Amino acid sequence: MKLSTKLTLAYTVIVVVVSAMLSLTLYLELRRSQREVIRDQLGDILNLAVTQIDGSFHSLIVSPSDSSVNNTFYRIIQENLATIQGTSDAITRIYTLRQQADQRVVYVVDYQPDEQQVATVGQAVDIITPLLTNGDISATMVEEAPLNLPSGDSVLYGYAPIYDPLGRQDGALVIALDASSVIASEIRARNQALLIFAITLVVVGVLGFWLRRQTTPIGDLLNGAQRLTQGNLEQRVQIRRKDDLGALASAFNTMADSLQARIIAEQQALGELNISNQQLHERTHTLEQAIQEQQRLSETVRKLSLPVIPIADQIIVVPLIGTVDARRSADLIETLLQGVATYRSRVVLIDFTGVPTVDEAAAELLLQALEATHLLGARTLLVGIRPALAETLIHIGADLHTIETAATLQDGCFVP
């Protein structure tokens, strides 16, 4: 979903929700205030009217036979009810009631302009409102909302307690007030709220269309940026506006031009670098081959510099030429052991005639070579030792009694 679409939907939803809440709040507040007015009006009527009902007379009306104008108490209360109803055209019904010991709510004194419709004493009340259901009318009380009667009328019921001279509650005065005007006002308020909401929807639609036109370039910029990041260096946005979005589009195109030029330059430099790397790789490969060849030659020279020559049955000669260092001495040990094992030698002659010098580390390894060949059962003679080697052996503390020597290779061959 495009950003412009999201912004438009978000704006539309927010405004519609706020408008609906305001319209609903306005309607509920108007309905509450109108109902409060009529409830206050009915409460005032009840407070004034209940004073006209004599509680002592009312307590003496207890049986259906008392429902007659011949009964003075009944007639007086009924006349008072008629007077009360005559004070307001909004009063649609007025009567008194009493709750029996069996919890039944019954009429006591009823008044109707048509005498034939008057309820008798003890007759069950036909309309039981929520307040009557609770059964506690200890003070003037008015229903929270009007009731819709089967006849289609809307009336609001209110109750005021009737007390006898001893302060005992003997029943309650009931007044039903016509609430048709309130319902009509509520309908008008609802219609006004719906009209306001409908007008708001139209305004929101117009503003949403305008907002979408304003935010569409943002989506174009976003799409252009996405294509540019995907490698489409030719991507440009075609926005011809003179506001901030137009300036932003121009800046985007300038940035795209600069980015394209920079990437092309970097690609060229990268190509040159790849060529240089290839040349370097080839040179490195050539150098590695030369080094490997040098190592092979060195290994060949090393092996040739320590030859093992069998001169007789079970007698081998190892002639040494050049300087003998620690590494060459280590190779000498390996060569001696392999020669003794290969030729099953009993006598090994190591010729030092061609060795000008031997360092101390090499001399110590040389002694280890003598011990190693001795462990293999071979007798080792050092021939052609020069003074420098003799001094080195003395300096490192070699046991000269265990070292057999001969002046020359020829002498060594004839040592018993």
mmCIF file of N, CA and C in Angstrom, residues 188-315:
data_model
loop_
_atom_site.group_PDB
_atom_site.id
_atom_site.type_symbol
_atom_site.label_atom_id
_atom_site.label_comp_id
_atom_site.label_asym_id
_atom_site.label_seq_id
_atom_site.Cartn_x
_atom_site.Cartn_y
_atom_site.Cartn_z
ATOM 1 N N ARG A 188 -35.318 14.593 16.968
ATOM 2 C CA ARG A 188 -34.759 15.737 16.244
ATOM 3 C C ARG A 188 -33.259 15.871 16.518
ATOM 4 N N ALA A 189 -32.873 15.661 17.786
ATOM 5 C CA ALA A 189 -31.449 15.751 18.128
ATOM 6 C C ALA A 189 -30.648 14.659 17.418
ATOM 7 N N ARG A 190 -31.240 13.457 17.347
ATOM 8 C CA ARG A 190 -30.548 12.373 16.648
ATOM 9 C C ARG A 190 -30.394 12.688 15.164
ATOM 10 N N ASN A 191 -31.483 13.209 14.575
ATOM 11 C CA ASN A 191 -31.416 13.550 13.153
ATOM 12 C C ASN A 191 -30.393 14.651 12.900
ATOM 13 N N GLN A 192 -30.348 15.628 13.817
ATOM 14 C CA GLN A 192 -29.352 16.691 13.665
ATOM 15 C C GLN A 192 -27.932 16.130 13.764
ATOM 16 N N ALA A 193 -27.741 15.204 14.714
ATOM 17 C CA ALA A 193 -26.410 14.602 14.856
ATOM 18 C C ALA A 193 -26.041 13.810 13.603
ATOM 19 N N LEU A 194 -27.025 13.065 13.047
ATOM 20 C CA LEU A 194 -26.752 12.315 11.818
ATOM 21 C C LEU A 194 -26.465 13.246 10.652
ATOM 22 N N LEU A 195 -27.192 14.376 10.604
ATOM 23 C CA LEU A 195 -26.949 15.343 9.534
ATOM 24 C C LEU A 195 -25.546 15.931 9.644
ATOM 25 N N ILE A 196 -25.173 16.275 10.879
ATOM 26 C CA ILE A 196 -23.820 16.813 11.082
ATOM 27 C C ILE A 196 -22.775 15.772 10.686
ATOM 28 N N PHE A 197 -23.037 14.521 11.053
ATOM 29 C CA PHE A 197 -22.084 13.459 10.710
ATOM 30 C C PHE A 197 -21.999 13.268 9.194
ATOM 31 N N ALA A 198 -23.164 13.341 8.515
ATOM 32 C CA ALA A 198 -23.161 13.191 7.056
ATOM 33 C C ALA A 198 -22.399 14.334 6.393
ATOM 34 N N ILE A 199 -22.620 15.562 6.887
ATOM 35 C CA ILE A 199 -21.884 16.705 6.336
ATOM 36 C C ILE A 199 -20.390 16.523 6.570
ATOM 37 N N THR A 200 -20.068 16.013 7.757
ATOM 38 C CA THR A 200 -18.649 15.777 8.060
ATOM 39 C C THR A 200 -18.042 14.760 7.103
ATOM 40 N N LEU A 201 -18.814 13.706 6.778
ATOM 41 C CA LEU A 201 -18.310 12.700 5.840
ATOM 42 C C LEU A 201 -18.025 13.308 4.474
ATOM 43 N N VAL A 202 -18.924 14.204 4.033
ATOM 44 C CA VAL A 202 -18.702 14.854 2.740
ATOM 45 C C VAL A 202 -17.439 15.702 2.784
ATOM 46 N N VAL A 203 -17.306 16.479 3.865
ATOM 47 C CA VAL A 203 -16.116 17.327 4.004
ATOM 48 C C VAL A 203 -14.856 16.464 4.076
ATOM 49 N N VAL A 204 -14.954 15.358 4.825
ATOM 50 C CA VAL A 204 -13.798 14.461 4.936
ATOM 51 C C VAL A 204 -13.433 13.878 3.576
ATOM 52 N N GLY A 205 -14.453 13.518 2.786
ATOM 53 C CA GLY A 205 -14.174 12.990 1.458
ATOM 54 C C GLY A 205 -13.445 13.991 0.582
ATOM 55 N N VAL A 206 -13.912 15.248 0.622
ATOM 56 C CA VAL A 206 -13.254 16.296 -0.175
ATOM 57 C C VAL A 206 -11.825 16.513 0.310
ATOM 58 N N LEU A 207 -11.669 16.634 1.630
ATOM 59 C CA LEU A 207 -10.328 16.851 2.176
ATOM 60 C C LEU A 207 -9.427 15.641 1.924
ATOM 61 N N GLY A 208 -10.008 14.423 1.984
ATOM 62 C CA GLY A 208 -9.210 13.230 1.709
ATOM 63 C C GLY A 208 -8.710 13.206 0.276
ATOM 64 N N PHE A 209 -9.598 13.608 -0.667
ATOM 65 C CA PHE A 209 -9.171 13.677 -2.069
ATOM 66 C C PHE A 209 -8.054 14.695 -2.245
ATOM 67 N N TRP A 210 -8.208 15.846 -1.581
ATOM 68 C CA TRP A 210 -7.162 16.881 -1.675
ATOM 69 C C TRP A 210 -5.854 16.390 -1.047
ATOM 70 N N LEU A 211 -5.982 15.719 0.100
ATOM 71 C CA LEU A 211 -4.782 15.223 0.773
ATOM 72 C C LEU A 211 -4.086 14.163 -0.074
ATOM 73 N N ARG A 212 -4.875 13.327 -0.744
ATOM 74 C CA ARG A 212 -4.265 12.300 -1.591
ATOM 75 C C ARG A 212 -3.474 12.939 -2.731
ATOM 76 N N ARG A 213 -4.040 13.993 -3.315
ATOM 77 C CA ARG A 213 -3.322 14.687 -4.387
ATOM 78 C C ARG A 213 -2.041 15.320 -3.869
ATOM 79 N N GLN A 214 -2.079 15.760 -2.601
ATOM 80 C CA GLN A 214 -0.888 16.386 -2.034
ATOM 81 C C GLN A 214 0.181 15.358 -1.682
ATOM 82 N N THR A 215 -0.247 14.160 -1.291
ATOM 83 C CA THR A 215 0.721 13.162 -0.824
ATOM 84 C C THR A 215 1.151 12.181 -1.911
ATOM 85 N N THR A 216 0.462 12.179 -3.057
ATOM 86 C CA THR A 216 0.864 11.270 -4.141
ATOM 87 C C THR A 216 2.314 11.469 -4.565
ATOM 88 N N PRO A 217 2.801 12.722 -4.685
ATOM 89 C CA PRO A 217 4.222 12.898 -5.037
ATOM 90 C C PRO A 217 5.176 12.235 -4.051
ATOM 91 N N ILE A 218 4.769 12.137 -2.784
ATOM 92 C CA ILE A 218 5.629 11.461 -1.810
ATOM 93 C C ILE A 218 5.798 9.994 -2.202
ATOM 94 N N GLY A 219 4.698 9.366 -2.638
ATOM 95 C CA GLY A 219 4.793 7.987 -3.103
ATOM 96 C C GLY A 219 5.667 7.859 -4.341
ATOM 97 N N ASP A 220 5.557 8.849 -5.250
ATOM 98 C CA ASP A 220 6.416 8.819 -6.441
ATOM 99 C C ASP A 220 7.885 8.921 -6.054
ATOM 100 N N LEU A 221 8.170 9.785 -5.084
ATOM 101 C CA LEU A 221 9.554 9.902 -4.609
ATOM 102 C C LEU A 221 10.025 8.594 -3.983
ATOM 103 N N LEU A 222 9.147 7.962 -3.217
ATOM 104 C CA LEU A 222 9.513 6.696 -2.576
ATOM 105 C C LEU A 222 9.782 5.609 -3.618
ATOM 106 N N ASN A 223 8.910 5.517 -4.622
ATOM 107 C CA ASN A 223 9.125 4.522 -5.682
ATOM 108 C C ASN A 223 10.418 4.795 -6.438
ATOM 109 N N GLY A 224 10.679 6.089 -6.699
ATOM 110 C CA GLY A 224 11.924 6.435 -7.378
ATOM 111 C C GLY A 224 13.139 6.045 -6.563
ATOM 112 N N ALA A 225 13.073 6.284 -5.248
ATOM 113 C CA ALA A 225 14.200 5.918 -4.381
ATOM 114 C C ALA A 225 14.401 4.402 -4.352
ATOM 115 N N GLN A 226 13.295 3.636 -4.333
ATOM 116 C CA GLN A 226 13.405 2.176 -4.330
ATOM 117 C C GLN A 226 14.034 1.667 -5.624
ATOM 118 N N ARG A 227 13.605 2.205 -6.759
ATOM 119 C CA ARG A 227 14.188 1.766 -8.038
ATOM 120 C C ARG A 227 15.653 2.160 -8.125
ATOM 121 N N LEU A 228 15.975 3.323 -7.556
ATOM 122 C CA LEU A 228 17.370 3.760 -7.586
ATOM 123 C C LEU A 228 18.242 2.827 -6.755
ATOM 124 N N THR A 229 17.737 2.407 -5.592
ATOM 125 C CA THR A 229 18.510 1.488 -4.746
ATOM 126 C C THR A 229 18.619 0.100 -5.369
ATOM 127 N N GLN A 230 17.686 -0.249 -6.279
ATOM 128 C CA GLN A 230 17.731 -1.545 -6.953
ATOM 129 C C GLN A 230 18.669 -1.546 -8.157
ATOM 130 N N GLY A 231 19.308 -0.397 -8.412
ATOM 131 C CA GLY A 231 20.299 -0.346 -9.482
ATOM 132 C C GLY A 231 19.862 0.379 -10.731
ATOM 133 N N ASN A 232 18.639 0.899 -10.752
ATOM 134 C CA ASN A 232 18.173 1.649 -11.922
ATOM 135 C C ASN A 232 18.689 3.083 -11.824
ATOM 136 N N LEU A 233 19.898 3.292 -12.346
ATOM 137 C CA LEU A 233 20.528 4.608 -12.223
ATOM 138 C C LEU A 233 19.884 5.649 -13.122
ATOM 139 N N GLU A 234 19.035 5.219 -14.056
ATOM 140 C CA GLU A 234 18.370 6.167 -14.948
ATOM 141 C C GLU A 234 17.065 6.700 -14.346
ATOM 142 N N GLN A 235 16.706 6.217 -13.142
ATOM 143 C CA GLN A 235 15.440 6.585 -12.536
ATOM 144 C C GLN A 235 15.426 8.059 -12.140
ATOM 145 N N ARG A 236 14.367 8.760 -12.560
ATOM 146 C CA ARG A 236 14.141 10.152 -12.173
ATOM 147 C C ARG A 236 12.653 10.316 -11.879
ATOM 148 N N VAL A 237 12.310 11.316 -11.082
ATOM 149 C CA VAL A 237 10.904 11.588 -10.763
ATOM 150 C C VAL A 237 10.451 12.814 -11.537
ATOM 151 N N GLN A 238 9.230 12.711 -12.088
ATOM 152 C CA GLN A 238 8.681 13.804 -12.889
ATOM 153 C C GLN A 238 7.605 14.517 -12.075
ATOM 154 N N ILE A 239 8.018 15.421 -11.225
ATOM 155 C CA ILE A 239 7.097 16.204 -10.397
ATOM 156 C C ILE A 239 7.312 17.674 -10.724
ATOM 157 N N ARG A 240 6.278 18.293 -11.261
ATOM 158 C CA ARG A 240 6.358 19.704 -11.638
ATOM 159 C C ARG A 240 5.508 20.515 -10.669
ATOM 160 N N ARG A 241 6.108 20.887 -9.583
ATOM 161 C CA ARG A 241 5.422 21.698 -8.565
ATOM 162 C C ARG A 241 6.356 22.802 -8.115
ATOM 163 N N LYS A 242 5.740 23.835 -7.548
ATOM 164 C CA LYS A 242 6.529 24.966 -7.077
ATOM 165 C C LYS A 242 6.569 25.045 -5.553
ATOM 166 N N ASP A 243 6.152 23.969 -4.896
ATOM 167 C CA ASP A 243 6.167 23.961 -3.438
ATOM 168 C C ASP A 243 7.351 23.136 -2.945
ATOM 169 N N ASP A 244 7.296 22.765 -1.666
ATOM 170 C CA ASP A 244 8.406 22.012 -1.072
ATOM 171 C C ASP A 244 8.588 20.646 -1.730
ATOM 172 N N LEU A 245 7.485 20.004 -2.137
ATOM 173 C CA LEU A 245 7.603 18.701 -2.786
ATOM 174 C C LEU A 245 8.311 18.818 -4.130
ATOM 175 N N GLY A 246 8.043 19.918 -4.850
ATOM 176 C CA GLY A 246 8.762 20.137 -6.098
ATOM 177 C C GLY A 246 10.245 20.332 -5.870
ATOM 178 N N ALA A 247 10.593 21.101 -4.817
ATOM 179 C CA ALA A 247 12.009 21.289 -4.483
ATOM 180 C C ALA A 247 12.650 19.969 -4.076
ATOM 181 N N LEU A 248 11.887 19.143 -3.344
ATOM 182 C CA LEU A 248 12.410 17.840 -2.936
ATOM 183 C C LEU A 248 12.641 16.940 -4.149
ATOM 184 N N ALA A 249 11.722 16.974 -5.119
ATOM 185 C CA ALA A 249 11.894 16.176 -6.329
ATOM 186 C C ALA A 249 13.117 16.635 -7.113
ATOM 187 N N SER A 250 13.307 17.953 -7.207
ATOM 188 C CA SER A 250 14.487 18.470 -7.906
ATOM 189 C C SER A 250 15.768 18.032 -7.207
ATOM 190 N N ALA A 251 15.776 18.095 -5.875
ATOM 191 C CA ALA A 251 16.953 17.656 -5.121
ATOM 192 C C ALA A 251 17.192 16.160 -5.314
ATOM 193 N N PHE A 252 16.113 15.381 -5.400
ATOM 194 C CA PHE A 252 16.256 13.937 -5.620
ATOM 195 C C PHE A 252 16.897 13.656 -6.973
ATOM 196 N N ASN A 253 16.440 14.354 -8.008
ATOM 197 C CA ASN A 253 17.012 14.148 -9.342
ATOM 198 C C ASN A 253 18.482 14.549 -9.377
ATOM 199 N N THR A 254 18.818 15.653 -8.696
ATOM 200 C CA THR A 254 20.221 16.071 -8.635
ATOM 201 C C THR A 254 21.064 15.012 -7.930
ATOM 202 N N MET A 255 20.530 14.480 -6.840
ATOM 203 C CA MET A 255 21.242 13.426 -6.112
ATOM 204 C C MET A 255 21.419 12.187 -6.985
ATOM 205 N N ALA A 256 20.388 11.842 -7.764
ATOM 206 C CA ALA A 256 20.471 10.676 -8.641
ATOM 207 C C ALA A 256 21.540 10.874 -9.714
ATOM 208 N N ASP A 257 21.615 12.096 -10.268
ATOM 209 C CA ASP A 257 22.659 12.380 -11.264
ATOM 210 C C ASP A 257 24.047 12.216 -10.656
ATOM 211 N N SER A 258 24.226 12.793 -9.461
ATOM 212 C CA SER A 258 25.525 12.704 -8.796
ATOM 213 C C SER A 258 25.872 11.260 -8.453
ATOM 214 N N LEU A 259 24.875 10.512 -7.986
ATOM 215 C CA LEU A 259 25.112 9.114 -7.625
ATOM 216 C C LEU A 259 25.462 8.282 -8.854
ATOM 217 N N GLN A 260 24.769 8.538 -9.967
ATOM 218 C CA GLN A 260 25.061 7.802 -11.193
ATOM 219 C C GLN A 260 26.487 8.057 -11.658
ATOM 220 N N ALA A 261 26.904 9.353 -11.651
ATOM 221 C CA ALA A 261 28.266 9.682 -12.077
ATOM 222 C C ALA A 261 29.298 9.033 -11.160
ATOM 223 N N ARG A 262 29.037 9.050 -9.858
ATOM 224 C CA ARG A 262 29.988 8.468 -8.909
ATOM 225 C C ARG A 262 30.087 6.952 -9.086
ATOM 226 N N ILE A 263 28.951 6.292 -9.283
ATOM 227 C CA ILE A 263 28.976 4.834 -9.443
ATOM 228 C C ILE A 263 29.706 4.444 -10.723
ATOM 229 N N ILE A 264 29.476 5.209 -11.805
ATOM 230 C CA ILE A 264 30.183 4.914 -13.059
ATOM 231 C C ILE A 264 31.685 5.049 -12.864
ATOM 232 N N ALA A 265 32.104 6.141 -12.161
ATOM 233 C CA ALA A 265 33.532 6.332 -11.903
ATOM 234 C C ALA A 265 34.087 5.199 -11.045
ATOM 235 N N GLU A 266 33.319 4.781 -10.037
ATOM 236 C CA GLU A 266 33.780 3.688 -9.181
ATOM 237 C C GLU A 266 33.855 2.371 -9.949
ATOM 238 N N GLN A 267 32.907 2.153 -10.865
ATOM 239 C CA GLN A 267 32.957 0.928 -11.666
ATOM 240 C C GLN A 267 34.193 0.905 -12.560
ATOM 241 N N GLN A 268 34.520 2.083 -13.136
ATOM 242 C CA GLN A 268 35.729 2.152 -13.951
ATOM 243 C C GLN A 268 36.969 1.880 -13.108
ATOM 244 N N ALA A 269 37.015 2.517 -11.924
ATOM 245 C CA ALA A 269 38.159 2.286 -11.039
ATOM 246 C C ALA A 269 38.230 0.829 -10.594
ATOM 247 N N LEU A 270 37.049 0.237 -10.368
ATOM 248 C CA LEU A 270 37.025 -1.166 -9.955
ATOM 249 C C LEU A 270 37.534 -2.074 -11.077
ATOM 250 N N GLY A 271 37.179 -1.729 -12.327
ATOM 251 C CA GLY A 271 37.686 -2.514 -13.448
ATOM 252 C C GLY A 271 39.200 -2.450 -13.550
ATOM 253 N N GLU A 272 39.738 -1.224 -13.378
ATOM 254 C CA GLU A 272 41.193 -1.091 -13.403
ATOM 255 C C GLU A 272 41.838 -1.854 -12.251
ATOM 256 N N LEU A 273 41.191 -1.800 -11.091
ATOM 257 C CA LEU A 273 41.724 -2.524 -9.936
ATOM 258 C C LEU A 273 41.694 -4.030 -10.167
ATOM 259 N N ASN A 274 40.636 -4.518 -10.824
ATOM 260 C CA ASN A 274 40.562 -5.957 -11.112
ATOM 261 C C ASN A 274 41.696 -6.390 -12.041
ATOM 262 N N ILE A 275 41.998 -5.507 -13.032
ATOM 263 C CA ILE A 275 43.103 -5.828 -13.940
ATOM 264 C C ILE A 275 44.418 -5.885 -13.176
ATOM 265 N N SER A 276 44.621 -4.884 -12.287
ATOM 266 C CA SER A 276 45.847 -4.870 -11.484
ATOM 267 C C SER A 276 45.923 -6.089 -10.585
ATOM 268 N N ASN A 277 44.776 -6.457 -9.993
ATOM 269 C CA ASN A 277 44.760 -7.640 -9.122
ATOM 270 C C ASN A 277 45.079 -8.909 -9.908
ATOM 271 N N GLN A 278 44.579 -8.983 -11.152
ATOM 272 C CA GLN A 278 44.865 -10.156 -11.973
ATOM 273 C C GLN A 278 46.352 -10.253 -12.290
ATOM 274 N N GLN A 279 46.932 -9.077 -12.628
ATOM 275 C CA GLN A 279 48.367 -9.074 -12.905
ATOM 276 C C GLN A 279 49.163 -9.452 -11.662
ATOM 277 N N LEU A 280 48.722 -8.893 -10.513
ATOM 278 C CA LEU A 280 49.405 -9.220 -9.263
ATOM 279 C C LEU A 280 49.274 -10.700 -8.938
ATOM 280 N N HIS A 281 48.087 -11.259 -9.200
ATOM 281 C CA HIS A 281 47.873 -12.684 -8.941
ATOM 282 C C HIS A 281 48.801 -13.537 -9.810
ATOM 283 N N GLU A 282 48.928 -13.138 -11.075
ATOM 284 C CA GLU A 282 49.812 -13.895 -11.967
ATOM 285 C C GLU A 282 51.260 -13.820 -11.496
ATOM 286 N N ARG A 283 51.671 -12.603 -11.087
ATOM 287 C CA ARG A 283 53.045 -12.462 -10.605
ATOM 288 C C ARG A 283 53.253 -13.267 -9.319
ATOM 289 N N THR A 284 52.248 -13.226 -8.449
ATOM 290 C CA THR A 284 52.351 -13.991 -7.200
ATOM 291 C C THR A 284 52.448 -15.483 -7.483
ATOM 292 N N HIS A 285 51.642 -15.944 -8.436
ATOM 293 C CA HIS A 285 51.679 -17.366 -8.795
ATOM 294 C C HIS A 285 53.051 -17.755 -9.340
ATOM 295 N N THR A 286 53.608 -16.868 -10.184
ATOM 296 C CA THR A 286 54.942 -17.145 -10.734
ATOM 297 C C THR A 286 55.986 -17.196 -9.633
ATOM 298 N N LEU A 287 55.867 -16.227 -8.690
ATOM 299 C CA LEU A 287 56.813 -16.186 -7.575
ATOM 300 C C LEU A 287 56.679 -17.426 -6.698
ATOM 301 N N GLU A 288 55.425 -17.857 -6.446
ATOM 302 C CA GLU A 288 55.222 -19.059 -5.634
ATOM 303 C C GLU A 288 55.840 -20.279 -6.310
ATOM 304 N N GLN A 289 55.703 -20.371 -7.622
ATOM 305 C CA GLN A 289 56.312 -21.496 -8.335
ATOM 306 C C GLN A 289 57.837 -21.458 -8.219
ATOM 307 N N ALA A 290 58.393 -20.211 -8.313
ATOM 308 C CA ALA A 290 59.853 -20.086 -8.191
ATOM 309 C C ALA A 290 60.319 -20.485 -6.799
ATOM 310 N N ILE A 291 59.535 -20.072 -5.789
ATOM 311 C CA ILE A 291 59.894 -20.424 -4.407
ATOM 312 C C ILE A 291 59.828 -21.930 -4.210
ATOM 313 N N GLN A 292 58.770 -22.554 -4.756
ATOM 314 C CA GLN A 292 58.651 -24.004 -4.623
ATOM 315 C C GLN A 292 59.812 -24.718 -5.319
ATOM 316 N N GLU A 293 60.189 -24.199 -6.485
ATOM 317 C CA GLU A 293 61.323 -24.795 -7.194
ATOM 318 C C GLU A 293 62.606 -24.634 -6.403
ATOM 319 N N GLN A 294 62.749 -23.430 -5.770
ATOM 320 C CA GLN A 294 63.931 -23.186 -4.944
ATOM 321 C C GLN A 294 63.951 -24.132 -3.754
ATOM 322 N N GLN A 295 62.763 -24.359 -3.164
ATOM 323 C CA GLN A 295 62.695 -25.274 -2.025
ATOM 324 C C GLN A 295 63.047 -26.698 -2.441
ATOM 325 N N ARG A 296 62.576 -27.100 -3.640
ATOM 326 C CA ARG A 296 62.918 -28.448 -4.111
ATOM 327 C C ARG A 296 64.423 -28.585 -4.343
ATOM 328 N N LEU A 297 65.011 -27.506 -4.915
ATOM 329 C CA LEU A 297 66.454 -27.542 -5.141
ATOM 330 C C LEU A 297 67.209 -27.596 -3.819
ATOM 331 N N SER A 298 66.724 -26.802 -2.859
ATOM 332 C CA SER A 298 67.374 -26.790 -1.545
ATOM 333 C C SER A 298 67.286 -28.153 -0.888
ATOM 334 N N GLU A 299 66.123 -28.803 -1.029
ATOM 335 C CA GLU A 299 65.953 -30.125 -0.444
ATOM 336 C C GLU A 299 66.885 -31.135 -1.114
ATOM 337 N N THR A 300 67.021 -30.988 -2.441
ATOM 338 C CA THR A 300 67.925 -31.895 -3.166
ATOM 339 C C THR A 300 69.367 -31.691 -2.736
ATOM 340 N N VAL A 301 69.745 -30.394 -2.612
ATOM 341 C CA VAL A 301 71.112 -30.085 -2.172
ATOM 342 C C VAL A 301 71.346 -30.603 -0.765
ATOM 343 N N ARG A 302 70.288 -30.427 0.096
ATOM 344 C CA ARG A 302 70.434 -30.896 1.477
ATOM 345 C C ARG A 302 70.656 -32.398 1.527
ATOM 346 N N LYS A 303 69.878 -33.113 0.698
ATOM 347 C CA LYS A 303 70.042 -34.563 0.699
ATOM 348 C C LYS A 303 71.402 -34.975 0.129
ATOM 349 N N LEU A 304 71.820 -34.266 -0.923
ATOM 350 C CA LEU A 304 73.113 -34.606 -1.523
ATOM 351 C C LEU A 304 74.282 -34.235 -0.625
ATOM 352 N N SER A 305 74.066 -33.233 0.269
ATOM 353 C CA SER A 305 75.158 -32.809 1.158
ATOM 354 C C SER A 305 75.388 -33.800 2.291
ATOM 355 N N LEU A 306 74.490 -34.763 2.482
ATOM 356 C CA LEU A 306 74.638 -35.796 3.524
ATOM 357 C C LEU A 306 74.496 -37.175 2.883
ATOM 358 N N PRO A 307 75.449 -37.550 2.028
ATOM 359 C CA PRO A 307 75.334 -38.863 1.382
ATOM 360 C C PRO A 307 75.745 -39.984 2.328
ATOM 361 N N VAL A 308 75.128 -41.112 2.149
ATOM 362 C CA VAL A 308 75.477 -42.336 2.889
ATOM 363 C C VAL A 308 76.089 -43.309 1.869
ATOM 364 N N ILE A 309 77.385 -43.602 2.084
ATOM 365 C CA ILE A 309 78.120 -44.415 1.099
ATOM 366 C C ILE A 309 78.548 -45.727 1.757
ATOM 367 N N PRO A 310 78.033 -46.859 1.289
ATOM 368 C CA PRO A 310 78.515 -48.153 1.806
ATOM 369 C C PRO A 310 79.868 -48.498 1.147
ATOM 370 N N ILE A 311 80.893 -48.735 1.966
ATOM 371 C CA ILE A 311 82.232 -49.038 1.429
ATOM 372 C C ILE A 311 82.617 -50.481 1.655
ATOM 373 N N ALA A 312 81.884 -51.164 2.469
ATOM 374 C CA ALA A 312 82.146 -52.580 2.711
ATOM 375 C C ALA A 312 80.909 -53.165 3.345
ATOM 376 N N ASP A 313 80.964 -54.467 3.564
ATOM 377 C CA ASP A 313 79.816 -55.126 4.169
ATOM 378 C C ASP A 313 79.598 -54.578 5.572
ATOM 379 N N GLN A 314 78.383 -53.972 5.789
ATOM 380 C CA GLN A 314 77.967 -53.423 7.087
ATOM 381 C C GLN A 314 78.858 -52.264 7.530
ATOM 382 N N ILE A 315 79.501 -51.561 6.575
ATOM 383 C CA ILE A 315 80.286 -50.359 6.884
ATOM 384 C C ILE A 315 79.818 -49.265 5.928
#
